[in-house]
Coordinates of C-alpha atoms and ligand atoms in Angstrom, one line a residue:
M1 CA -36.6 -59.1 -17.6
S2 CA -39.3 -57.7 -19.7
R3 CA -42.0 -56.4 -17.1
R4 CA -45.7 -57.1 -18.5
G5 CA -47.5 -56.5 -15.1
A6 CA -47.3 -54.4 -12.3
F7 CA -45.8 -54.5 -8.8
I8 CA -47.2 -52.5 -5.9
V9 CA -46.0 -53.0 -2.4
F10 CA -47.6 -51.7 0.9
E11 CA -45.4 -50.7 3.7
G12 CA -45.8 -49.2 7.1
C13 CA -45.3 -49.9 11.0
D14 CA -46.9 -53.0 12.4
G15 CA -50.9 -52.2 13.0
S16 CA -51.0 -49.2 10.1
G17 CA -53.7 -51.1 8.0
K18 CA -51.9 -52.9 5.3
T19 CA -53.8 -56.2 5.7
T20 CA -57.1 -54.5 5.3
N21 CA -56.1 -52.1 2.2
I22 CA -54.7 -55.2 0.4
T23 CA -57.7 -57.4 0.9
R24 CA -60.1 -54.9 -0.1
L25 CA -57.5 -53.6 -3.5
V26 CA -57.2 -57.8 -4.2
A27 CA -61.2 -57.9 -4.3
E28 CA -61.5 -54.7 -6.5
L29 CA -58.8 -55.5 -9.2
G30 CA -60.2 -59.2 -9.3
A31 CA -63.9 -57.6 -9.7
R32 CA -62.5 -55.8 -13.0
G33 CA -61.0 -58.6 -14.4
Y34 CA -57.3 -58.1 -13.2
G35 CA -55.0 -61.2 -12.8
V36 CA -53.9 -60.3 -9.2
T37 CA -51.4 -62.1 -7.2
P38 CA -51.2 -61.1 -3.6
T39 CA -48.6 -62.1 -1.3
R40 CA -46.7 -61.2 1.8
E41 CA -43.6 -60.9 3.5
P42 CA -41.8 -62.8 5.5
G43 CA -43.5 -65.5 4.1
G44 CA -45.3 -66.2 1.0
T45 CA -44.3 -69.4 -0.2
A46 CA -43.7 -72.9 1.6
I47 CA -39.9 -72.2 2.6
G48 CA -40.7 -68.4 3.3
E49 CA -43.3 -69.4 5.9
K50 CA -40.6 -71.7 7.7
I51 CA -38.3 -68.7 7.9
R52 CA -41.1 -66.4 9.1
S53 CA -42.0 -68.6 12.0
V54 CA -38.2 -68.5 13.0
L55 CA -38.3 -64.9 12.5
L56 CA -41.2 -63.9 14.6
D57 CA -40.8 -66.5 17.5
R58 CA -40.8 -64.6 20.7
K59 CA -38.2 -67.9 22.0
N60 CA -35.4 -66.6 19.5
L61 CA -34.5 -63.7 21.7
R62 CA -31.0 -64.2 20.8
M63 CA -31.0 -63.8 17.2
S64 CA -28.3 -61.2 16.0
M65 CA -29.4 -58.5 13.5
R66 CA -27.4 -59.7 10.8
C67 CA -29.2 -63.1 11.5
E68 CA -32.5 -61.3 11.2
A69 CA -31.4 -59.5 7.9
L70 CA -30.1 -62.4 6.1
L71 CA -33.2 -64.4 7.2
Y72 CA -35.7 -61.7 5.9
A73 CA -33.5 -61.6 2.7
A74 CA -33.4 -65.4 2.3
S75 CA -37.5 -65.4 2.5
R76 CA -37.7 -62.5 0.0
A77 CA -35.2 -64.3 -2.6
Q78 CA -37.5 -67.3 -2.5
L79 CA -40.5 -65.2 -3.0
V80 CA -39.5 -63.2 -5.9
E81 CA -38.0 -66.6 -7.5
E82 CA -41.1 -68.5 -7.0
T83 CA -43.9 -66.0 -7.1
I84 CA -43.3 -62.4 -7.7
A85 CA -41.1 -62.5 -10.9
P86 CA -43.1 -65.1 -12.3
A87 CA -46.4 -63.1 -11.9
I88 CA -45.0 -60.0 -13.3
E89 CA -44.0 -62.1 -16.4
R90 CA -47.3 -63.5 -17.0
G91 CA -48.9 -59.8 -16.5
D92 CA -50.5 -60.0 -13.4
V93 CA -50.6 -56.9 -10.6
V94 CA -48.8 -58.2 -7.9
I95 CA -49.4 -56.9 -4.6
C96 CA -46.9 -57.5 -1.7
E97 CA -47.4 -56.7 1.9
R98 CA -43.9 -55.4 2.7
Y99 CA -41.0 -56.0 0.8
Y100 CA -37.1 -54.7 1.2
Y101 CA -38.0 -51.2 2.6
S102 CA -39.2 -53.2 5.5
S103 CA -35.3 -54.3 5.9
L104 CA -34.0 -50.9 5.4
A105 CA -36.4 -49.5 8.0
Y106 CA -36.4 -52.2 10.7
Q107 CA -33.0 -53.8 10.1
A108 CA -30.8 -51.0 9.1
W109 CA -32.4 -47.5 10.4
A110 CA -33.9 -49.0 13.3
G111 CA -31.7 -52.2 13.8
G112 CA -28.1 -50.6 13.7
L113 CA -26.9 -52.1 10.3
D114 CA -25.5 -50.3 7.5
P115 CA -28.3 -49.3 5.3
E116 CA -26.4 -49.1 2.2
F117 CA -25.3 -52.9 2.9
V118 CA -28.8 -54.1 3.5
R119 CA -29.8 -52.3 0.3
R120 CA -27.1 -54.1 -1.7
L121 CA -28.0 -57.3 -0.1
N122 CA -31.3 -56.8 -1.1
E123 CA -30.7 -55.6 -4.4
W124 CA -29.0 -59.0 -4.9
A125 CA -31.7 -61.3 -3.3
T126 CA -34.5 -59.4 -5.6
K127 CA -32.6 -59.9 -8.5
D128 CA -33.1 -56.1 -8.8
I129 CA -36.9 -56.3 -9.1
S130 CA -38.1 -53.3 -7.4
P131 CA -42.1 -52.1 -7.3
D132 CA -43.5 -49.7 -9.6
L133 CA -45.2 -48.3 -6.6
V134 CA -45.0 -48.2 -2.8
I135 CA -47.7 -47.2 -0.7
L136 CA -46.8 -45.9 2.7
L137 CA -49.6 -46.2 5.4
D138 CA -48.0 -43.7 7.8
V139 CA -49.4 -44.0 11.5
D140 CA -47.8 -42.9 14.7
P141 CA -46.7 -46.2 16.1
K142 CA -48.2 -45.8 19.6
Q143 CA -51.3 -45.8 17.9
S144 CA -50.8 -48.5 15.2
L145 CA -49.6 -50.8 18.1
G146 CA -52.5 -50.0 19.9
R147 CA -54.7 -51.4 17.5
K148 CA -52.9 -54.8 17.5
E149 CA -55.1 -57.6 18.8
G150 CA -53.8 -60.6 20.7
G151 CA -49.9 -60.7 21.5
F152 CA -47.0 -59.1 19.9
D153 CA -44.5 -61.0 18.1
R154 CA -41.0 -60.8 18.3
I155 CA -40.3 -57.7 16.4
E156 CA -43.7 -56.1 17.7
G157 CA -42.6 -56.6 21.3
R158 CA -39.6 -54.4 20.5
T159 CA -39.5 -50.8 22.3
L160 CA -41.7 -47.8 21.3
D161 CA -38.7 -45.8 20.4
Y162 CA -37.5 -48.8 17.9
H163 CA -41.1 -48.6 16.3
K164 CA -40.7 -44.6 16.0
T165 CA -37.2 -44.8 14.4
V166 CA -39.0 -47.3 12.1
R167 CA -41.8 -44.7 11.1
D168 CA -39.1 -41.9 10.4
A169 CA -37.0 -44.2 8.5
Y170 CA -40.1 -44.8 6.2
L171 CA -40.6 -41.4 5.9
G172 CA -37.1 -40.8 4.9
L173 CA -37.1 -43.6 2.4
A174 CA -40.3 -42.1 1.1
A175 CA -38.7 -38.5 0.6
A176 CA -35.6 -39.8 -1.2
E177 CA -37.6 -41.5 -3.7
P178 CA -41.0 -39.7 -4.2
R179 CA -41.9 -41.0 -7.6
R180 CA -42.0 -44.4 -6.4
Y181 CA -43.6 -43.6 -3.1
R182 CA -47.0 -42.4 -2.1
I183 CA -47.6 -41.8 1.5
I184 CA -51.3 -42.1 3.4
E185 CA -52.0 -41.1 6.5
G186 CA -53.1 -44.0 8.0
A187 CA -54.9 -42.6 11.2
E188 CA -57.7 -41.3 9.2
P189 CA -60.7 -43.2 8.5
I190 CA -60.6 -46.5 6.6
D191 CA -62.8 -45.5 3.7
I192 CA -60.6 -42.3 3.7
V193 CA -57.5 -44.4 3.4
W194 CA -58.9 -46.6 1.0
S195 CA -60.2 -43.8 -1.6
H196 CA -56.3 -42.5 -1.7
V197 CA -55.2 -46.4 -2.3
W198 CA -57.6 -46.8 -4.9
R199 CA -56.6 -43.6 -6.7
Y200 CA -52.8 -44.4 -6.5
V201 CA -53.3 -47.7 -7.7
Q202 CA -55.5 -46.7 -10.8
E203 CA -53.0 -43.7 -11.6
L204 CA -50.4 -46.7 -11.8
L205 CA -52.4 -49.1 -13.8
V206 CA -53.9 -46.4 -16.1
G207 CA -50.5 -44.8 -16.7
A208 CA -48.9 -48.4 -17.3
R209 CA -51.7 -49.5 -20.0
G210 CA -50.9 -45.7 -21.6
Q211 CA -47.4 -47.0 -22.1
G212 CA -48.6 -50.3 -23.4
Ligands
TYD1 P1 -46.0 -58.5 9.5 O1 -46.4 -59.5 8.5 O2 -46.5 -57.3 8.6 O3 -46.6 -58.8 10.6 P2 -48.2 -59.1 11.0 O4 -48.7 -60.3 10.1 O5 -47.9 -59.7 12.6 O6 -48.9 -57.9 10.9 O7 -44.5 -58.5 9.3 C1 -43.9 -59.2 10.6 C2 -43.0 -58.6 11.2 O8 -41.7 -58.9 10.7 C3 -43.1 -56.9 11.6 O9 -43.3 -56.7 12.8 C4 -42.0 -56.4 10.8 C5 -41.1 -57.2 10.7 N1 -40.3 -57.1 9.3 C6 -39.0 -56.6 9.5 O10 -38.3 -56.5 10.6 N2 -38.0 -56.7 8.5 C7 -38.7 -57.1 7.1 O11 -38.0 -56.9 6.2 C8 -39.9 -57.5 7.1 C9 -40.6 -57.8 5.7 C10 -40.6 -57.4 8.0

């Protein structure tokens, strides 16, 4: 696939500030005349939102980890087909809240599934479309889960140890792919976090134009 746009993913534990920063980034890029396609996982399409409600429903306590991994991958496959691939093709900046690194962290490293298999499953589901930049908002889950308002969904309701493993998994993934990842200390004040986000995005977009 010829890539004309840019693809940016935000990752991090629940409550790490992804939504807040994405909202700001979308507004900032839009004001500068960029075509922007914001989206989120699980969900982002009509089919994906239905899958999302199954995944996060607290009543589905008996869902197996394999079923969970397949449903996340199914939602993602639809999102890539319907939204992400066409938007990159159009030349948009695609900003996705979570991508398959979430599956590697939550279902493989913390959930006990084979990481290599989960990676291959997701490469297949996404037609090998991977982001140019992954911004990892790193926060101690004890703190980030504490920021959450309202009740926890099925995944958030897992033990603190589970969420700590998710965090460690993210840090491991970032260390393995330093060119793709930027880690930001998510416990910093929001304006500091945002200034790092904006700098990394500008580096990417200016670099991308330079290759033009
Ligand atoms: P998210 O939309 O970030 O939650 P919220 O809107 O409540 O902030 O993600 C929902 C949950 O799904 C979250 O706990 C992380 C989990 N998740 C996985 O376990 N694997 C995945 O592949 C993805 C995309 C999310």
